[in-house]
């Protein structure tokens, strides 16, 4: 069996193949989001979490702490803050806070949610990260931030009085900031019964969070094998 060597003429039986960089650059890339061409509101309705909107809002209304577990891509990071805003949790000047582990995620999520709401970034929807803040005090209703920023907020406002709901997103990454926030927020919820805490995780192993809040119930939700676990302090 003969092998082709570099520099030798191309074998006659070989399939001709030539990489055209310009053609590759302008070729349409494959689209993995089948809803990308739809209007934004239709994209929102197609997300798996949309089917559980009422169940989630009921859990938040009736429980001080909710552990929301759904697979990556179910829409919990972008849709949950909007559900809370639409349900009136941002009325009377209150703000829904969403913490994420990384600064880039805070900026990206805020940009996407502002786009879906048809709002200007920095007005109704904003973000705060280290060395950068894009918010409008008195106008911002949904605020994305890193966990460290919320910890700094507690230094000046220990009871987080300007927030109605605090969402701890990507809680399964379990950093030291995450554990510290959960411990402090658990105590704050005792002092402020109307404050709500939502712990969002991309794994179904939410028992550690559920046990932390001692008492809870389980409701089906999310995408594939997702669950909502919610608990309340006695």
PDB file of C-alpha atoms in Angstrom:
ATOM      1  CA  UNK A   1       0.000   0.000   0.000  1.00  0.00           C
ATOM      2  CA  UNK A   2       1.475   3.339  -1.098  1.00  0.00           C
ATOM      3  CA  UNK A   3       1.351   6.373   1.171  1.00  0.00           C
ATOM      4  CA  UNK A   4       1.265   9.966  -0.025  1.00  0.00           C
ATOM      5  CA  UNK A   5       4.345  11.986   0.920  1.00  0.00           C
ATOM      6  CA  UNK A   6       4.481  15.775   1.320  1.00  0.00           C
ATOM      7  CA  UNK A   7       5.647  17.398  -1.907  1.00  0.00           C
ATOM      8  CA  UNK A   8       4.464  14.527  -4.095  1.00  0.00           C
ATOM      9  CA  UNK A   9       1.678  15.084  -6.679  1.00  0.00           C
ATOM     10  CA  UNK A  10      -1.860  14.681  -5.402  1.00  0.00           C
ATOM     11  CA  UNK A  11      -3.147  11.117  -5.901  1.00  0.00           C
ATOM     12  CA  UNK A  12      -5.716  10.831  -8.656  1.00  0.00           C
ATOM     13  CA  UNK A  13      -8.203   9.019  -6.443  1.00  0.00           C
ATOM     14  CA  UNK A  14      -8.068  11.655  -3.658  1.00  0.00           C
ATOM     15  CA  UNK A  15     -10.991  13.991  -3.180  1.00  0.00           C
ATOM     16  CA  UNK A  16      -9.928  17.537  -4.049  1.00  0.00           C
ATOM     17  CA  UNK A  17     -10.267  19.767  -0.999  1.00  0.00           C
ATOM     18  CA  UNK A  18      -8.971  23.286  -0.648  1.00  0.00           C
ATOM     19  CA  UNK A  19      -9.490  25.651   2.270  1.00  0.00           C
ATOM     20  CA  UNK A  20     -10.651  29.038   1.042  1.00  0.00           C
ATOM     21  CA  UNK A  21     -10.197  31.356   4.017  1.00  0.00           C
ATOM     22  CA  UNK A  22     -12.361  34.102   2.537  1.00  0.00           C
ATOM     23  CA  UNK A  23     -15.154  31.683   1.705  1.00  0.00           C
ATOM     24  CA  UNK A  24     -15.000  30.134   5.167  1.00  0.00           C
ATOM     25  CA  UNK A  25     -15.118  33.566   6.771  1.00  0.00           C
ATOM     26  CA  UNK A  26     -18.323  34.520   4.945  1.00  0.00           C
ATOM     27  CA  UNK A  27     -19.995  31.134   5.135  1.00  0.00           C
ATOM     28  CA  UNK A  28     -23.065  31.063   7.358  1.00  0.00           C
ATOM     29  CA  UNK A  29     -22.196  29.541  10.708  1.00  0.00           C
ATOM     30  CA  UNK A  30     -24.398  26.765  12.101  1.00  0.00           C
ATOM     31  CA  UNK A  31     -27.123  28.035  14.424  1.00  0.00           C
ATOM     32  CA  UNK A  32     -27.622  25.942  17.543  1.00  0.00           C
ATOM     33  CA  UNK A  33     -30.465  28.084  18.918  1.00  0.00           C
ATOM     34  CA  UNK A  34     -33.453  27.158  16.785  1.00  0.00           C
ATOM     35  CA  UNK A  35     -35.386  30.127  18.209  1.00  0.00           C
ATOM     36  CA  UNK A  36     -32.768  32.754  17.376  1.00  0.00           C
ATOM     37  CA  UNK A  37     -34.716  34.072  14.383  1.00  0.00           C
ATOM     38  CA  UNK A  38     -37.943  34.506  16.373  1.00  0.00           C
ATOM     39  CA  UNK A  39     -39.033  37.713  18.120  1.00  0.00           C
ATOM     40  CA  UNK A  40     -37.651  38.083  21.634  1.00  0.00           C
ATOM     41  CA  UNK A  41     -40.974  37.451  23.370  1.00  0.00           C
ATOM     42  CA  UNK A  42     -41.489  34.214  21.430  1.00  0.00           C
ATOM     43  CA  UNK A  43     -37.996  33.114  22.406  1.00  0.00           C
ATOM     44  CA  UNK A  44     -38.886  33.736  26.052  1.00  0.00           C
ATOM     45  CA  UNK A  45     -42.070  31.675  25.815  1.00  0.00           C
ATOM     46  CA  UNK A  46     -40.145  28.748  24.319  1.00  0.00           C
ATOM     47  CA  UNK A  47     -37.718  28.482  27.237  1.00  0.00           C
ATOM     48  CA  UNK A  48     -38.399  25.484  29.517  1.00  0.00           C
ATOM     49  CA  UNK A  49     -38.693  27.681  32.622  1.00  0.00           C
ATOM     50  CA  UNK A  50     -41.641  29.557  31.086  1.00  0.00           C
ATOM     51  CA  UNK A  51     -43.904  26.564  31.739  1.00  0.00           C
ATOM     52  CA  UNK A  52     -43.219  26.830  35.463  1.00  0.00           C
ATOM     53  CA  UNK A  53     -43.621  30.600  35.818  1.00  0.00           C
ATOM     54  CA  UNK A  54     -46.695  30.469  38.068  1.00  0.00           C
ATOM     55  CA  UNK A  55     -45.290  27.654  40.219  1.00  0.00           C
ATOM     56  CA  UNK A  56     -42.079  29.591  40.784  1.00  0.00           C
ATOM     57  CA  UNK A  57     -43.873  32.834  41.634  1.00  0.00           C
ATOM     58  CA  UNK A  58     -46.166  30.979  44.051  1.00  0.00           C
ATOM     59  CA  UNK A  59     -43.137  29.399  45.749  1.00  0.00           C
ATOM     60  CA  UNK A  60     -41.463  32.796  46.118  1.00  0.00           C
ATOM     61  CA  UNK A  61     -44.630  34.366  47.500  1.00  0.00           C
ATOM     62  CA  UNK A  62     -45.246  31.671  50.092  1.00  0.00           C
ATOM     63  CA  UNK A  63     -41.677  30.835  51.156  1.00  0.00           C
ATOM     64  CA  UNK A  64     -38.840  32.969  52.432  1.00  0.00           C
ATOM     65  CA  UNK A  65     -36.216  30.850  50.677  1.00  0.00           C
ATOM     66  CA  UNK A  66     -36.533  28.957  47.395  1.00  0.00           C
ATOM     67  CA  UNK A  67     -33.947  26.601  45.910  1.00  0.00           C
ATOM     68  CA  UNK A  68     -34.450  26.495  42.147  1.00  0.00           C
ATOM     69  CA  UNK A  69     -32.687  23.730  40.266  1.00  0.00           C
ATOM     70  CA  UNK A  70     -32.717  23.600  36.477  1.00  0.00           C
ATOM     71  CA  UNK A  71     -30.353  22.479  33.731  1.00  0.00           C
ATOM     72  CA  UNK A  72     -28.115  24.981  31.991  1.00  0.00           C
ATOM     73  CA  UNK A  73     -30.083  26.678  29.231  1.00  0.00           C
ATOM     74  CA  UNK A  74     -33.516  26.406  30.850  1.00  0.00           C
ATOM     75  CA  UNK A  75     -33.656  30.203  31.183  1.00  0.00           C
ATOM     76  CA  UNK A  76     -33.455  30.635  34.939  1.00  0.00           C
ATOM     77  CA  UNK A  77     -30.717  33.284  34.852  1.00  0.00           C
ATOM     78  CA  UNK A  78     -32.522  35.628  32.457  1.00  0.00           C
ATOM     79  CA  UNK A  79     -36.188  34.833  33.038  1.00  0.00           C
ATOM     80  CA  UNK A  80     -36.430  34.590  36.823  1.00  0.00           C
ATOM     81  CA  UNK A  81     -35.600  38.291  37.410  1.00  0.00           C
ATOM     82  CA  UNK A  82     -38.165  39.257  34.777  1.00  0.00           C
ATOM     83  CA  UNK A  83     -40.816  37.026  36.354  1.00  0.00           C
ATOM     84  CA  UNK A  84     -40.235  38.767  39.671  1.00  0.00           C
ATOM     85  CA  UNK A  85     -40.367  42.209  38.066  1.00  0.00           C
ATOM     86  CA  UNK A  86     -43.606  41.408  36.239  1.00  0.00           C
ATOM     87  CA  UNK A  87     -45.138  40.027  39.450  1.00  0.00           C
ATOM     88  CA  UNK A  88     -44.605  43.313  41.289  1.00  0.00           C
ATOM     89  CA  UNK A  89     -41.546  42.551  43.396  1.00  0.00           C
ATOM     90  CA  UNK A  90     -39.933  45.754  42.116  1.00  0.00           C
ATOM     91  CA  UNK A  91     -42.860  47.999  43.063  1.00  0.00           C
ATOM     92  CA  UNK A  92     -42.424  50.893  45.507  1.00  0.00           C
ATOM     93  CA  UNK A  93     -38.800  51.369  44.534  1.00  0.00           C
ATOM     94  CA  UNK A  94     -37.584  47.892  45.482  1.00  0.00           C
ATOM     95  CA  UNK A  95     -34.852  46.153  43.492  1.00  0.00           C
ATOM     96  CA  UNK A  96     -34.340  42.502  42.540  1.00  0.00           C
ATOM     97  CA  UNK A  97     -30.664  41.622  43.057  1.00  0.00           C
ATOM     98  CA  UNK A  98     -29.025  38.786  41.124  1.00  0.00           C
ATOM     99  CA  UNK A  99     -25.531  37.669  42.114  1.00  0.00           C
ATOM    100  CA  UNK A 100     -23.223  35.691  39.823  1.00  0.00           C
ATOM    101  CA  UNK A 101     -19.674  34.436  40.449  1.00  0.00           C
ATOM    102  CA  UNK A 102     -17.993  36.301  37.569  1.00  0.00           C
ATOM    103  CA  UNK A 103     -17.988  39.904  36.375  1.00  0.00           C
ATOM    104  CA  UNK A 104     -18.399  38.995  32.705  1.00  0.00           C
ATOM    105  CA  UNK A 105     -21.554  37.025  33.508  1.00  0.00           C
ATOM    106  CA  UNK A 106     -23.048  40.015  35.332  1.00  0.00           C
ATOM    107  CA  UNK A 107     -22.502  42.302  32.340  1.00  0.00           C
ATOM    108  CA  UNK A 108     -23.686  39.725  29.788  1.00  0.00           C
ATOM    109  CA  UNK A 109     -26.858  38.817  31.673  1.00  0.00           C
ATOM    110  CA  UNK A 110     -27.756  42.447  32.314  1.00  0.00           C
ATOM    111  CA  UNK A 111     -27.314  43.230  28.621  1.00  0.00           C
ATOM    112  CA  UNK A 112     -29.511  40.314  27.557  1.00  0.00           C
ATOM    113  CA  UNK A 113     -32.276  41.023  30.058  1.00  0.00           C
ATOM    114  CA  UNK A 114     -32.326  44.698  29.080  1.00  0.00           C
ATOM    115  CA  UNK A 115     -32.678  43.639  25.444  1.00  0.00           C
ATOM    116  CA  UNK A 116     -35.556  41.283  26.236  1.00  0.00           C
ATOM    117  CA  UNK A 117     -37.350  43.971  28.242  1.00  0.00           C
ATOM    118  CA  UNK A 118     -36.797  46.600  25.572  1.00  0.00           C
ATOM    119  CA  UNK A 119     -35.020  48.723  28.171  1.00  0.00           C
ATOM    120  CA  UNK A 120     -31.847  50.763  28.133  1.00  0.00           C
ATOM    121  CA  UNK A 121     -28.955  49.110  29.917  1.00  0.00           C
ATOM    122  CA  UNK A 122     -28.266  51.111  33.043  1.00  0.00           C
ATOM    123  CA  UNK A 123     -31.855  52.275  33.480  1.00  0.00           C
ATOM    124  CA  UNK A 124     -34.439  49.595  34.365  1.00  0.00           C
ATOM    125  CA  UNK A 125     -31.765  46.875  34.209  1.00  0.00           C
ATOM    126  CA  UNK A 126     -28.185  47.407  35.313  1.00  0.00           C
ATOM    127  CA  UNK A 127     -25.096  45.792  36.758  1.00  0.00           C
ATOM    128  CA  UNK A 128     -22.466  46.488  39.379  1.00  0.00           C
ATOM    129  CA  UNK A 129     -19.049  44.900  39.359  1.00  0.00           C
ATOM    130  CA  UNK A 130     -15.679  45.888  40.760  1.00  0.00           C
ATOM    131  CA  UNK A 131     -14.496  49.181  39.230  1.00  0.00           C
ATOM    132  CA  UNK A 132     -17.666  49.534  37.143  1.00  0.00           C
ATOM    133  CA  UNK A 133     -21.311  50.353  37.823  1.00  0.00           C
ATOM    134  CA  UNK A 134     -24.059  50.774  35.244  1.00  0.00           C
ATOM    135  CA  UNK A 135     -27.178  51.569  37.283  1.00  0.00           C
ATOM    136  CA  UNK A 136     -29.568  54.470  37.834  1.00  0.00           C
ATOM    137  CA  UNK A 137     -30.558  54.878  41.497  1.00  0.00           C
ATOM    138  CA  UNK A 138     -34.322  55.175  41.711  1.00  0.00           C
ATOM    139  CA  UNK A 139     -34.862  53.733  38.216  1.00  0.00           C
ATOM    140  CA  UNK A 140     -33.043  50.390  38.179  1.00  0.00           C
ATOM    141  CA  UNK A 141     -35.385  47.519  39.055  1.00  0.00           C
ATOM    142  CA  UNK A 142     -33.152  44.525  38.259  1.00  0.00           C
ATOM    143  CA  UNK A 143     -29.513  44.644  39.257  1.00  0.00           C
ATOM    144  CA  UNK A 144     -26.904  42.021  38.409  1.00  0.00           C
ATOM    145  CA  UNK A 145     -23.752  41.971  40.514  1.00  0.00           C
ATOM    146  CA  UNK A 146     -20.932  39.773  41.701  1.00  0.00           C
ATOM    147  CA  UNK A 147     -21.173  38.130  45.105  1.00  0.00           C
ATOM    148  CA  UNK A 148     -18.441  40.379  46.464  1.00  0.00           C
ATOM    149  CA  UNK A 149     -20.440  43.494  45.574  1.00  0.00           C
ATOM    150  CA  UNK A 150     -23.445  42.276  47.564  1.00  0.00           C
ATOM    151  CA  UNK A 151     -21.191  41.560  50.532  1.00  0.00           C
ATOM    152  CA  UNK A 152     -19.934  45.148  50.335  1.00  0.00           C
ATOM    153  CA  UNK A 153     -23.554  46.328  50.171  1.00  0.00           C
ATOM    154  CA  UNK A 154     -24.173  44.618  53.500  1.00  0.00           C
ATOM    155  CA  UNK A 155     -21.491  46.765  55.126  1.00  0.00           C
ATOM    156  CA  UNK A 156     -23.527  49.922  54.539  1.00  0.00           C
ATOM    157  CA  UNK A 157     -27.000  48.320  54.616  1.00  0.00           C
ATOM    158  CA  UNK A 158     -26.899  45.181  56.810  1.00  0.00           C
ATOM    159  CA  UNK A 159     -30.567  44.303  56.187  1.00  0.00           C
ATOM    160  CA  UNK A 160     -30.456  45.023  52.438  1.00  0.00           C
ATOM    161  CA  UNK A 161     -33.511  47.243  52.805  1.00  0.00           C
ATOM    162  CA  UNK A 162     -33.647  48.340  49.172  1.00  0.00           C
ATOM    163  CA  UNK A 163     -33.946  44.781  47.873  1.00  0.00           C
ATOM    164  CA  UNK A 164     -37.144  42.720  47.782  1.00  0.00           C
ATOM    165  CA  UNK A 165     -35.610  39.527  46.356  1.00  0.00           C
ATOM    166  CA  UNK A 166     -32.009  38.319  46.271  1.00  0.00           C
ATOM    167  CA  UNK A 167     -31.188  35.644  43.683  1.00  0.00           C
ATOM    168  CA  UNK A 168     -27.958  33.679  44.192  1.00  0.00           C
ATOM    169  CA  UNK A 169     -27.284  32.341  40.692  1.00  0.00           C
ATOM    170  CA  UNK A 170     -24.823  29.540  39.856  1.00  0.00           C
ATOM    171  CA  UNK A 171     -24.854  28.514  43.513  1.00  0.00           C
ATOM    172  CA  UNK A 172     -23.501  25.061  42.642  1.00  0.00           C
ATOM    173  CA  UNK A 173     -20.048  26.620  42.145  1.00  0.00           C
ATOM    174  CA  UNK A 174     -19.905  27.052  45.945  1.00  0.00           C
ATOM    175  CA  UNK A 175     -17.213  29.659  46.558  1.00  0.00           C
ATOM    176  CA  UNK A 176     -16.399  31.064  49.992  1.00  0.00           C
ATOM    177  CA  UNK A 177     -18.412  34.159  49.032  1.00  0.00           C
ATOM    178  CA  UNK A 178     -21.418  31.954  48.243  1.00  0.00           C
ATOM    179  CA  UNK A 179     -21.349  30.242  51.626  1.00  0.00           C
ATOM    180  CA  UNK A 180     -20.846  33.538  53.442  1.00  0.00           C
ATOM    181  CA  UNK A 181     -23.742  35.140  51.568  1.00  0.00           C
ATOM    182  CA  UNK A 182     -26.096  32.255  52.311  1.00  0.00           C
ATOM    183  CA  UNK A 183     -25.285  32.361  56.007  1.00  0.00           C
ATOM    184  CA  UNK A 184     -25.828  36.111  56.234  1.00  0.00           C
ATOM    185  CA  UNK A 185     -28.961  36.085  54.072  1.00  0.00           C
ATOM    186  CA  UNK A 186     -30.496  33.359  56.205  1.00  0.00           C
ATOM    187  CA  UNK A 187     -30.185  35.652  59.229  1.00  0.00           C
ATOM    188  CA  UNK A 188     -31.413  38.696  57.299  1.00  0.00           C
ATOM    189  CA  UNK A 189     -34.559  36.802  56.266  1.00  0.00           C
ATOM    190  CA  UNK A 190     -35.370  36.319  59.962  1.00  0.00           C
ATOM    191  CA  UNK A 191     -35.143  40.076  60.525  1.00  0.00           C
ATOM    192  CA  UNK A 192     -36.977  40.955  57.302  1.00  0.00           C
ATOM    193  CA  UNK A 193     -39.824  38.466  56.758  1.00  0.00           C
ATOM    194  CA  UNK A 194     -40.764  40.044  53.414  1.00  0.00           C
ATOM    195  CA  UNK A 195     -37.297  39.585  51.930  1.00  0.00           C
ATOM    196  CA  UNK A 196     -37.131  36.604  49.593  1.00  0.00           C
ATOM    197  CA  UNK A 197     -34.087  34.514  48.767  1.00  0.00           C
ATOM    198  CA  UNK A 198     -33.806  32.356  45.640  1.00  0.00           C
ATOM    199  CA  UNK A 199     -30.846  29.993  45.293  1.00  0.00           C
ATOM    200  CA  UNK A 200     -30.456  28.898  41.662  1.00  0.00           C
ATOM    201  CA  UNK A 201     -28.358  25.866  40.780  1.00  0.00           C
ATOM    202  CA  UNK A 202     -27.671  23.966  37.560  1.00  0.00           C
ATOM    203  CA  UNK A 203     -27.416  20.599  39.318  1.00  0.00           C
ATOM    204  CA  UNK A 204     -30.188  18.403  40.685  1.00  0.00           C
ATOM    205  CA  UNK A 205     -28.210  17.735  43.856  1.00  0.00           C
ATOM    206  CA  UNK A 206     -29.783  20.582  45.824  1.00  0.00           C
ATOM    207  CA  UNK A 207     -30.169  18.673  49.075  1.00  0.00           C
ATOM    208  CA  UNK A 208     -27.313  20.578  50.705  1.00  0.00           C
ATOM    209  CA  UNK A 209     -29.111  23.853  50.103  1.00  0.00           C
ATOM    210  CA  UNK A 210     -32.471  22.380  51.060  1.00  0.00           C
ATOM    211  CA  UNK A 211     -31.117  21.024  54.343  1.00  0.00           C
ATOM    212  CA  UNK A 212     -29.561  24.390  55.090  1.00  0.00           C
ATOM    213  CA  UNK A 213     -33.050  25.884  55.191  1.00  0.00           C
ATOM    214  CA  UNK A 214     -34.290  22.900  57.222  1.00  0.00           C
ATOM    215  CA  UNK A 215     -37.868  22.579  56.009  1.00  0.00           C
ATOM    216  CA  UNK A 216     -39.035  22.344  52.415  1.00  0.00           C
ATOM    217  CA  UNK A 217     -41.163  20.824  49.706  1.00  0.00           C
ATOM    218  CA  UNK A 218     -40.374  19.658  46.197  1.00  0.00           C
ATOM    219  CA  UNK A 219     -42.127  20.727  42.976  1.00  0.00           C
ATOM    220  CA  UNK A 220     -41.310  19.629  39.430  1.00  0.00           C
ATOM    221  CA  UNK A 221     -39.793  22.364  37.283  1.00  0.00           C
ATOM    222  CA  UNK A 222     -37.224  23.413  34.744  1.00  0.00           C
ATOM    223  CA  UNK A 223     -35.662  21.371  31.975  1.00  0.00           C
ATOM    224  CA  UNK A 224     -35.176  17.620  31.787  1.00  0.00           C
ATOM    225  CA  UNK A 225     -34.564  16.411  35.351  1.00  0.00           C
ATOM    226  CA  UNK A 226     -34.950  19.803  37.044  1.00  0.00           C
ATOM    227  CA  UNK A 227     -36.648  20.420  40.379  1.00  0.00           C
ATOM    228  CA  UNK A 228     -37.664  23.296  42.586  1.00  0.00           C
ATOM    229  CA  UNK A 229     -36.842  22.824  46.225  1.00  0.00           C
ATOM    230  CA  UNK A 230     -38.197  25.456  48.564  1.00  0.00           C
ATOM    231  CA  UNK A 231     -37.791  25.859  52.275  1.00  0.00           C
ATOM    232  CA  UNK A 232     -38.747  28.295  54.987  1.00  0.00           C
ATOM    233  CA  UNK A 233     -37.342  29.015  58.369  1.00  0.00           C
ATOM    234  CA  UNK A 234     -39.640  27.945  61.242  1.00  0.00           C
TER     235      UNK A 234
END
